[in-house]
Every structure is written in C-alpha cells, then in structure tokens.
Amino acid sequence: MTIIELPFRATTAQACHWLAQQTGNSWTLARMIESGLTPYVWLDYDAGYPDLFGDANGGYAAPIFFESDTKRLAAGSEDVLITITKDVYKIVTQLKPPGFRRSLDELRFLKKDLERLASKLKREAEDEAEPVKIEVAKESQNGISKEQVLIAFASLVKIDLDQALCSGGCIFGDDGARVKGSAKRAKSKALWNPVTLALGLNDVYRVPLPRLKRAFNAHDFLYAWATEWNHSLALLGK
C-alpha cells in the first residue's frame, strides 16, 4: 500500500485515508471532529467583512470550531455552516446571521494537526500495550499557567474564569486545583492542575465531559496530561 503524502491542507478524503493508513482503522469526518481536529475553509475576501480579513485581501483559511457548527458537520450535514470563526488575526468573531455556507468539499485539515493526532494515537496504543507508571510530577511542574487555563477552559464556562482564578476561591484555590504554594511569591506564578480543574468544572459548573475531553485533545500543553485525565475518568467510571 502506497502511503500518501499529506498536503499542507488536506481534503476530508485525504485526511481520512492518511489516518486510516497510520492507525489501521477507518476514519470519517465525524470521527476526526470528535477526535479534536479543527476543519478549515478558505474564505475569499469579502468587502462586507473588512474587519474579518484585515490586510488579507486575497482571503485566508478560517477555522470551524464553534460547537454548534462542528456538531452539525459531525451529524452529517449536506453543507458547511460557519456562524463563529476567527479572523485573520486569530480573534474570535461572530458572523452576521445566517453566517457563511460552503460546500463540504471545501473543508480542509492542517497537515500538522493530522500528524499530531496520529502521534497521540500511537502513544496511546503503546500505553495500552504496556502498563503506564504514573509518576507524581514535581510541584513546580505539576500545573499549567493562568493563560493556558483560560485558553483551554474559558469558553466552556459562563463565569468570568480570569476573575475566578485570581480570587482563588472554590475549586480555583489551593484546596482545589491550584498547585499548593505556587501563588505564594506572585499570583502570576500560580499554576493549576488541569485534570483536577476539569473534574471540578464538570462537578461544580456542569461542563459536559465530552467538551472537556476535546480540550485535552485540542491543546499542545495538555497532551502531557491526557493519560492522567483518562486514568481519572476510568477510576470514576466516566
């Protein structure tokens, strides 16, 4: 079997075929989305959206990440509907109703995202083949920064997560997910255990587990925590 060479932006068919070769399993658009991959669509410059395109007068590749938009795709929609995306400067932007519609064959997946997912799945397969020894990390390394917490989880809750982290109350303090002692010298140095925090967000703020699972698949800085996250869910029977 000839291994295909992935282009920088792969079509859905190319991405599914390549992942099937890498993993030995069949892939679909729905499975790729559920695995945390972000589809993109090229938007040609539209004078009606000057702020969206900025200096990119030739257009740019817009990500489709808003939950209702991706759910619609995963459910087998006949076309692409984009209601929220990021502008050319990567700032989240809500489009004027009804949003942009594009054909399914315009969807693209980034080569780097596909390669990262394949590597992650390979590591998980190796972990299942060999029992994993979960070592307790040093306290100074056992957490992520406030900026990373906001990137991963702010869009999942209705509260002001930035303010909650600064206040250090409830699940956000030393008795919750914040690494004990990490904020003693300066609040800017505080760290949070993302696994403990995610479980707290599910328990206290009712953030659905599937959305939290996607967060651990979608951000590089959470990949190292994925094993502990999955282990915790298994212990809790979730």
PDB file of C-alpha atoms in Angstrom:
ATOM      1  CA  MET A   1       0.000   0.000   0.000  1.00  0.00           C
ATOM      2  CA  THR A   2       1.352   3.386  -1.005  1.00  0.00           C
ATOM      3  CA  ILE A   3       1.457   5.880   1.856  1.00  0.00           C
ATOM      4  CA  ILE A   4       0.032   9.160   0.581  1.00  0.00           C
ATOM      5  CA  GLU A   5       1.929  12.387   1.159  1.00  0.00           C
ATOM      6  CA  LEU A   6      -0.206  14.850   3.044  1.00  0.00           C
ATOM      7  CA  PRO A   7      -0.544  18.332   1.520  1.00  0.00           C
ATOM      8  CA  PHE A   8      -0.335  21.357   3.808  1.00  0.00           C
ATOM      9  CA  ARG A   9      -4.148  21.493   3.808  1.00  0.00           C
ATOM     10  CA  ALA A  10      -5.705  18.066   3.221  1.00  0.00           C
ATOM     11  CA  THR A  11      -9.204  17.390   1.954  1.00  0.00           C
ATOM     12  CA  THR A  12     -11.526  15.300   4.113  1.00  0.00           C
ATOM     13  CA  ALA A  13     -10.913  12.262   1.905  1.00  0.00           C
ATOM     14  CA  GLN A  14      -7.124  12.701   2.022  1.00  0.00           C
ATOM     15  CA  ALA A  15      -7.161  13.160   5.798  1.00  0.00           C
ATOM     16  CA  CYS A  16      -9.351  10.092   6.392  1.00  0.00           C
ATOM     17  CA  HIS A  17      -7.253   7.954   4.061  1.00  0.00           C
ATOM     18  CA  TRP A  18      -3.966   9.038   5.669  1.00  0.00           C
ATOM     19  CA  LEU A  19      -5.237   8.471   9.208  1.00  0.00           C
ATOM     20  CA  ALA A  20      -6.528   5.035   8.203  1.00  0.00           C
ATOM     21  CA  GLN A  21      -3.051   4.145   6.952  1.00  0.00           C
ATOM     22  CA  GLN A  22      -1.456   5.437  10.139  1.00  0.00           C
ATOM     23  CA  THR A  23      -3.850   3.783  12.602  1.00  0.00           C
ATOM     24  CA  GLY A  24      -5.239   0.736  10.820  1.00  0.00           C
ATOM     25  CA  ASN A  25      -8.795   1.951  11.484  1.00  0.00           C
ATOM     26  CA  SER A  26     -11.387   3.605   9.276  1.00  0.00           C
ATOM     27  CA  TRP A  27     -11.962   7.339   9.645  1.00  0.00           C
ATOM     28  CA  THR A  28     -14.831   9.667   8.853  1.00  0.00           C
ATOM     29  CA  LEU A  29     -15.395  13.410   9.078  1.00  0.00           C
ATOM     30  CA  ALA A  30     -17.402  12.869  12.277  1.00  0.00           C
ATOM     31  CA  ARG A  31     -14.632  10.839  13.887  1.00  0.00           C
ATOM     32  CA  MET A  32     -11.996  13.433  13.029  1.00  0.00           C
ATOM     33  CA  ILE A  33     -14.082  16.197  14.590  1.00  0.00           C
ATOM     34  CA  GLU A  34     -14.795  14.089  17.689  1.00  0.00           C
ATOM     35  CA  SER A  35     -11.045  13.486  17.981  1.00  0.00           C
ATOM     36  CA  GLY A  36     -10.461  17.219  18.292  1.00  0.00           C
ATOM     37  CA  LEU A  37      -9.366  18.078  14.759  1.00  0.00           C
ATOM     38  CA  THR A  38     -10.334  21.528  13.530  1.00  0.00           C
ATOM     39  CA  PRO A  39     -11.606  21.800   9.946  1.00  0.00           C
ATOM     40  CA  TYR A  40     -10.859  24.924   7.914  1.00  0.00           C
ATOM     41  CA  VAL A  41     -12.484  26.590   4.923  1.00  0.00           C
ATOM     42  CA  TRP A  42     -10.775  29.085   2.644  1.00  0.00           C
ATOM     43  CA  LEU A  43     -12.657  32.386   2.617  1.00  0.00           C
ATOM     44  CA  ASP A  44     -12.131  34.668  -0.353  1.00  0.00           C
ATOM     45  CA  TYR A  45     -12.025  38.349   0.532  1.00  0.00           C
ATOM     46  CA  ASP A  46     -15.472  39.802   1.192  1.00  0.00           C
ATOM     47  CA  ALA A  47     -15.766  43.579   1.287  1.00  0.00           C
ATOM     48  CA  GLY A  48     -18.755  43.177   3.602  1.00  0.00           C
ATOM     49  CA  TYR A  49     -16.407  41.895   6.330  1.00  0.00           C
ATOM     50  CA  PRO A  50     -13.394  44.254   6.298  1.00  0.00           C
ATOM     51  CA  ASP A  51     -12.524  43.563   9.950  1.00  0.00           C
ATOM     52  CA  LEU A  52     -12.598  39.811   9.383  1.00  0.00           C
ATOM     53  CA  PHE A  53      -9.995  39.904   6.596  1.00  0.00           C
ATOM     54  CA  GLY A  54      -7.821  42.811   7.702  1.00  0.00           C
ATOM     55  CA  ASP A  55      -4.831  43.031   5.370  1.00  0.00           C
ATOM     56  CA  ALA A  56      -5.526  39.594   3.848  1.00  0.00           C
ATOM     57  CA  ASN A  57      -7.137  40.970   0.706  1.00  0.00           C
ATOM     58  CA  GLY A  58      -6.739  37.614  -1.016  1.00  0.00           C
ATOM     59  CA  GLY A  59      -8.580  35.704   1.690  1.00  0.00           C
ATOM     60  CA  TYR A  60      -7.492  33.299   4.427  1.00  0.00           C
ATOM     61  CA  ALA A  61      -8.209  29.852   5.917  1.00  0.00           C
ATOM     62  CA  ALA A  62     -10.911  30.220   8.572  1.00  0.00           C
ATOM     63  CA  PRO A  63     -11.246  27.619  11.356  1.00  0.00           C
ATOM     64  CA  ILE A  64     -14.561  25.947  12.204  1.00  0.00           C
ATOM     65  CA  PHE A  65     -14.532  25.340  15.949  1.00  0.00           C
ATOM     66  CA  PHE A  66     -17.834  26.634  17.354  1.00  0.00           C
ATOM     67  CA  GLU A  67     -19.656  23.682  18.933  1.00  0.00           C
ATOM     68  CA  SER A  68     -22.952  24.038  17.064  1.00  0.00           C
ATOM     69  CA  ASP A  69     -21.081  24.375  13.744  1.00  0.00           C
ATOM     70  CA  THR A  70     -18.926  21.285  14.330  1.00  0.00           C
ATOM     71  CA  LYS A  71     -21.837  19.259  15.732  1.00  0.00           C
ATOM     72  CA  ARG A  72     -23.763  19.983  12.571  1.00  0.00           C
ATOM     73  CA  LEU A  73     -20.876  18.679  10.476  1.00  0.00           C
ATOM     74  CA  ALA A  74     -20.400  15.582  12.626  1.00  0.00           C
ATOM     75  CA  ALA A  75     -24.117  14.815  12.364  1.00  0.00           C
ATOM     76  CA  GLY A  76     -23.835  14.538   8.575  1.00  0.00           C
ATOM     77  CA  SER A  77     -24.953  17.915   7.254  1.00  0.00           C
ATOM     78  CA  GLU A  78     -25.115  18.431   3.495  1.00  0.00           C
ATOM     79  CA  ASP A  79     -23.017  21.585   3.612  1.00  0.00           C
ATOM     80  CA  VAL A  80     -20.843  23.717   5.913  1.00  0.00           C
ATOM     81  CA  LEU A  81     -22.347  26.471   8.047  1.00  0.00           C
ATOM     82  CA  ILE A  82     -19.960  28.856   9.836  1.00  0.00           C
ATOM     83  CA  THR A  83     -21.544  31.149  12.423  1.00  0.00           C
ATOM     84  CA  ILE A  84     -18.454  31.874  14.544  1.00  0.00           C
ATOM     85  CA  THR A  85     -14.823  31.737  13.436  1.00  0.00           C
ATOM     86  CA  LYS A  86     -11.525  33.554  13.978  1.00  0.00           C
ATOM     87  CA  ASP A  87     -10.471  36.498  11.869  1.00  0.00           C
ATOM     88  CA  VAL A  88      -7.158  36.696  10.064  1.00  0.00           C
ATOM     89  CA  TYR A  89      -5.567  37.884  13.337  1.00  0.00           C
ATOM     90  CA  LYS A  90      -6.957  34.822  15.195  1.00  0.00           C
ATOM     91  CA  ILE A  91      -9.535  36.838  17.147  1.00  0.00           C
ATOM     92  CA  VAL A  92     -12.877  35.065  17.685  1.00  0.00           C
ATOM     93  CA  THR A  93     -15.558  36.723  15.549  1.00  0.00           C
ATOM     94  CA  GLN A  94     -19.302  36.144  15.291  1.00  0.00           C
ATOM     95  CA  LEU A  95     -20.560  36.404  11.720  1.00  0.00           C
ATOM     96  CA  LYS A  96     -23.711  38.224  10.685  1.00  0.00           C
ATOM     97  CA  PRO A  97     -26.699  35.843  10.566  1.00  0.00           C
ATOM     98  CA  PRO A  98     -27.089  33.428   8.940  1.00  0.00           C
ATOM     99  CA  GLY A  99     -23.280  33.063   8.659  1.00  0.00           C
ATOM    100  CA  PHE A 100     -21.269  31.617   5.774  1.00  0.00           C
ATOM    101  CA  ARG A 101     -22.293  28.483   3.898  1.00  0.00           C
ATOM    102  CA  ARG A 102     -19.788  26.434   1.935  1.00  0.00           C
ATOM    103  CA  SER A 103     -19.802  23.018   0.276  1.00  0.00           C
ATOM    104  CA  LEU A 104     -18.419  20.015   2.139  1.00  0.00           C
ATOM    105  CA  ASP A 105     -15.662  19.523  -0.440  1.00  0.00           C
ATOM    106  CA  GLU A 106     -14.165  22.872   0.645  1.00  0.00           C
ATOM    107  CA  LEU A 107     -13.257  21.508   4.105  1.00  0.00           C
ATOM    108  CA  ARG A 108      -9.532  21.202   4.799  1.00  0.00           C
ATOM    109  CA  PHE A 109      -7.460  19.797   7.669  1.00  0.00           C
ATOM    110  CA  LEU A 110      -3.979  21.028   8.532  1.00  0.00           C
ATOM    111  CA  LYS A 111      -1.110  18.604   7.998  1.00  0.00           C
ATOM    112  CA  LYS A 112       0.442  19.463  11.373  1.00  0.00           C
ATOM    113  CA  ASP A 113      -2.849  18.736  13.181  1.00  0.00           C
ATOM    114  CA  LEU A 114      -3.217  15.360  11.478  1.00  0.00           C
ATOM    115  CA  GLU A 115       0.378  14.378  12.250  1.00  0.00           C
ATOM    116  CA  ARG A 116      -0.045  15.431  15.878  1.00  0.00           C
ATOM    117  CA  LEU A 117      -3.226  13.360  16.243  1.00  0.00           C
ATOM    118  CA  ALA A 118      -1.562  10.314  14.670  1.00  0.00           C
ATOM    119  CA  SER A 119       1.376  10.629  17.077  1.00  0.00           C
ATOM    120  CA  LYS A 120      -1.006  10.936  20.030  1.00  0.00           C
ATOM    121  CA  LEU A 121      -2.965   7.853  18.989  1.00  0.00           C
ATOM    122  CA  LYS A 122       0.264   5.920  18.517  1.00  0.00           C
ATOM    123  CA  ARG A 123       1.419   6.851  22.027  1.00  0.00           C
ATOM    124  CA  GLU A 124      -1.946   5.809  23.466  1.00  0.00           C
ATOM    125  CA  ALA A 125      -1.751   2.459  21.667  1.00  0.00           C
ATOM    126  CA  GLU A 126       1.725   1.891  23.091  1.00  0.00           C
ATOM    127  CA  ASP A 127       0.491   2.876  26.559  1.00  0.00           C
ATOM    128  CA  GLU A 128      -2.309   0.307  26.337  1.00  0.00           C
ATOM    129  CA  ALA A 129       0.185  -2.363  25.320  1.00  0.00           C
ATOM    130  CA  GLU A 130       2.412  -1.570  28.295  1.00  0.00           C
ATOM    131  CA  PRO A 131       1.141  -0.653  31.780  1.00  0.00           C
ATOM    132  CA  VAL A 132       1.840   3.000  32.441  1.00  0.00           C
ATOM    133  CA  LYS A 133       3.524   4.101  35.643  1.00  0.00           C
ATOM    134  CA  ILE A 134       2.076   7.459  36.552  1.00  0.00           C
ATOM    135  CA  GLU A 135       4.763   9.381  38.346  1.00  0.00           C
ATOM    136  CA  VAL A 136       3.945  12.341  40.534  1.00  0.00           C
ATOM    137  CA  ALA A 137       5.472  15.387  38.890  1.00  0.00           C
ATOM    138  CA  LYS A 138       7.476  17.905  40.863  1.00  0.00           C
ATOM    139  CA  GLU A 139       5.235  20.575  42.307  1.00  0.00           C
ATOM    140  CA  SER A 140       6.781  23.312  40.188  1.00  0.00           C
ATOM    141  CA  GLN A 141       5.971  21.301  37.066  1.00  0.00           C
ATOM    142  CA  ASN A 142       2.604  19.964  38.156  1.00  0.00           C
ATOM    143  CA  GLY A 143       0.371  22.571  36.599  1.00  0.00           C
ATOM    144  CA  ILE A 144      -0.418  24.960  33.786  1.00  0.00           C
ATOM    145  CA  SER A 145      -0.400  28.754  33.855  1.00  0.00           C
ATOM    146  CA  LYS A 146      -3.437  31.028  34.115  1.00  0.00           C
ATOM    147  CA  GLU A 147      -3.073  31.953  30.444  1.00  0.00           C
ATOM    148  CA  GLN A 148      -3.168  28.273  29.469  1.00  0.00           C
ATOM    149  CA  VAL A 149      -6.174  27.626  31.726  1.00  0.00           C
ATOM    150  CA  LEU A 150      -8.051  30.448  30.004  1.00  0.00           C
ATOM    151  CA  ILE A 151      -7.150  29.200  26.531  1.00  0.00           C
ATOM    152  CA  ALA A 152      -8.321  25.662  27.316  1.00  0.00           C
ATOM    153  CA  PHE A 153     -11.375  26.223  29.504  1.00  0.00           C
ATOM    154  CA  ALA A 154     -12.660  29.832  29.434  1.00  0.00           C
ATOM    155  CA  SER A 155     -15.033  29.187  26.530  1.00  0.00           C
ATOM    156  CA  LEU A 156     -16.610  26.243  28.378  1.00  0.00           C
ATOM    157  CA  VAL A 157     -17.958  28.159  31.378  1.00  0.00           C
ATOM    158  CA  LYS A 158     -20.354  31.075  31.794  1.00  0.00           C
ATOM    159  CA  ILE A 159     -18.415  32.647  34.678  1.00  0.00           C
ATOM    160  CA  ASP A 160     -15.512  35.085  34.389  1.00  0.00           C
ATOM    161  CA  LEU A 161     -12.800  32.433  34.644  1.00  0.00           C
ATOM    162  CA  ASP A 162      -9.993  35.000  34.752  1.00  0.00           C
ATOM    163  CA  GLN A 163     -11.513  36.638  37.818  1.00  0.00           C
ATOM    164  CA  ALA A 164     -12.241  33.258  39.436  1.00  0.00           C
ATOM    165  CA  LEU A 165      -8.619  32.175  39.058  1.00  0.00           C
ATOM    166  CA  CYS A 166      -7.375  35.427  40.571  1.00  0.00           C
ATOM    167  CA  SER A 167      -9.732  35.168  43.547  1.00  0.00           C
ATOM    168  CA  GLY A 168      -8.545  31.629  44.289  1.00  0.00           C
ATOM    169  CA  GLY A 169     -11.858  30.502  45.750  1.00  0.00           C
ATOM    170  CA  CYS A 170     -13.766  27.241  45.468  1.00  0.00           C
ATOM    171  CA  ILE A 171     -12.123  24.816  43.009  1.00  0.00           C
ATOM    172  CA  PHE A 172      -9.695  27.506  41.859  1.00  0.00           C
ATOM    173  CA  GLY A 173      -7.690  27.792  45.109  1.00  0.00           C
ATOM    174  CA  ASP A 174      -5.098  25.743  46.976  1.00  0.00           C
ATOM    175  CA  ASP A 175      -7.834  23.483  48.345  1.00  0.00           C
ATOM    176  CA  GLY A 176      -8.955  22.823  44.802  1.00  0.00           C
ATOM    177  CA  ALA A 177      -6.990  22.729  41.548  1.00  0.00           C
ATOM    178  CA  ARG A 178      -4.332  25.355  42.259  1.00  0.00           C
ATOM    179  CA  VAL A 179      -0.928  23.831  42.977  1.00  0.00           C
ATOM    180  CA  LYS A 180      -0.272  24.471  46.663  1.00  0.00           C
ATOM    181  CA  GLY A 181       2.260  27.193  47.262  1.00  0.00           C
ATOM    182  CA  SER A 182       2.551  28.170  43.593  1.00  0.00           C
ATOM    183  CA  ALA A 183       0.977  31.593  44.221  1.00  0.00           C
ATOM    184  CA  LYS A 184       2.915  32.491  47.374  1.00  0.00           C
ATOM    185  CA  ARG A 185       5.551  34.646  45.713  1.00  0.00           C
ATOM    186  CA  ALA A 186       3.434  36.142  42.942  1.00  0.00           C
ATOM    187  CA  LYS A 187      -0.036  35.465  41.550  1.00  0.00           C
ATOM    188  CA  SER A 188       1.463  35.493  38.070  1.00  0.00           C
ATOM    189  CA  LYS A 189       3.437  32.369  39.016  1.00  0.00           C
ATOM    190  CA  ALA A 190       0.378  30.379  40.123  1.00  0.00           C
ATOM    191  CA  LEU A 191      -0.219  27.003  38.491  1.00  0.00           C
ATOM    192  CA  TRP A 192      -3.314  24.844  38.239  1.00  0.00           C
ATOM    193  CA  ASN A 193      -3.599  21.081  37.814  1.00  0.00           C
ATOM    194  CA  PRO A 194      -5.718  20.827  34.630  1.00  0.00           C
ATOM    195  CA  VAL A 195      -7.072  17.363  35.495  1.00  0.00           C
ATOM    196  CA  THR A 196      -8.312  18.440  38.935  1.00  0.00           C
ATOM    197  CA  LEU A 197      -9.640  21.672  37.441  1.00  0.00           C
ATOM    198  CA  ALA A 198     -11.502  19.911  34.612  1.00  0.00           C
ATOM    199  CA  LEU A 199     -13.123  17.465  37.031  1.00  0.00           C
ATOM    200  CA  GLY A 200     -14.141  20.419  39.192  1.00  0.00           C
ATOM    201  CA  LEU A 201     -15.627  22.258  36.226  1.00  0.00           C
ATOM    202  CA  ASN A 202     -17.700  19.178  35.454  1.00  0.00           C
ATOM    203  CA  ASP A 203     -18.818  18.689  39.054  1.00  0.00           C
ATOM    204  CA  VAL A 204     -19.409  22.311  40.118  1.00  0.00           C
ATOM    205  CA  TYR A 205     -20.235  24.084  36.855  1.00  0.00           C
ATOM    206  CA  ARG A 206     -21.722  21.124  34.958  1.00  0.00           C
ATOM    207  CA  VAL A 207     -19.371  21.442  31.992  1.00  0.00           C
ATOM    208  CA  PRO A 208     -20.067  18.308  29.886  1.00  0.00           C
ATOM    209  CA  LEU A 209     -17.277  15.727  29.903  1.00  0.00           C
ATOM    210  CA  PRO A 210     -17.182  15.436  26.071  1.00  0.00           C
ATOM    211  CA  ARG A 211     -16.298  19.152  25.831  1.00  0.00           C
ATOM    212  CA  LEU A 212     -13.582  18.733  28.469  1.00  0.00           C
ATOM    213  CA  LYS A 213     -12.232  15.677  26.649  1.00  0.00           C
ATOM    214  CA  ARG A 214     -11.960  17.709  23.460  1.00  0.00           C
ATOM    215  CA  ALA A 215      -9.974  20.347  25.334  1.00  0.00           C
ATOM    216  CA  PHE A 216      -7.331  17.774  26.303  1.00  0.00           C
ATOM    217  CA  ASN A 217      -7.076  16.736  22.632  1.00  0.00           C
ATOM    218  CA  ALA A 218      -7.019  20.252  21.211  1.00  0.00           C
ATOM    219  CA  HIS A 219      -4.134  21.938  23.054  1.00  0.00           C
ATOM    220  CA  ASP A 220      -0.447  21.029  22.941  1.00  0.00           C
ATOM    221  CA  PHE A 221       0.151  21.986  26.567  1.00  0.00           C
ATOM    222  CA  LEU A 222      -2.499  19.475  27.727  1.00  0.00           C
ATOM    223  CA  TYR A 223      -1.174  16.468  25.806  1.00  0.00           C
ATOM    224  CA  ALA A 224       1.143  15.503  28.691  1.00  0.00           C
ATOM    225  CA  TRP A 225      -1.906  15.393  30.973  1.00  0.00           C
ATOM    226  CA  ALA A 226      -4.095  13.237  28.736  1.00  0.00           C
ATOM    227  CA  THR A 227      -3.023   9.938  30.332  1.00  0.00           C
ATOM    228  CA  GLU A 228      -3.754  11.190  33.844  1.00  0.00           C
ATOM    229  CA  TRP A 229      -7.085  12.643  32.651  1.00  0.00           C
ATOM    230  CA  ASN A 230      -8.178   9.358  31.078  1.00  0.00           C
ATOM    231  CA  HIS A 231      -6.961   7.426  34.134  1.00  0.00           C
ATOM    232  CA  SER A 232      -9.025   9.681  36.426  1.00  0.00           C
ATOM    233  CA  LEU A 233     -12.141   9.211  34.298  1.00  0.00           C
ATOM    234  CA  ALA A 234     -11.641   5.444  34.359  1.00  0.00           C
ATOM    235  CA  LEU A 235     -11.347   5.438  38.169  1.00  0.00           C
ATOM    236  CA  LEU A 236     -14.546   7.472  38.400  1.00  0.00           C
ATOM    237  CA  GLY A 237     -16.317   5.207  35.925  1.00  0.00           C
ATOM    238  CA  LYS A 238     -16.943   8.041  33.474  1.00  0.00           C
TER     239      LYS A 238
END
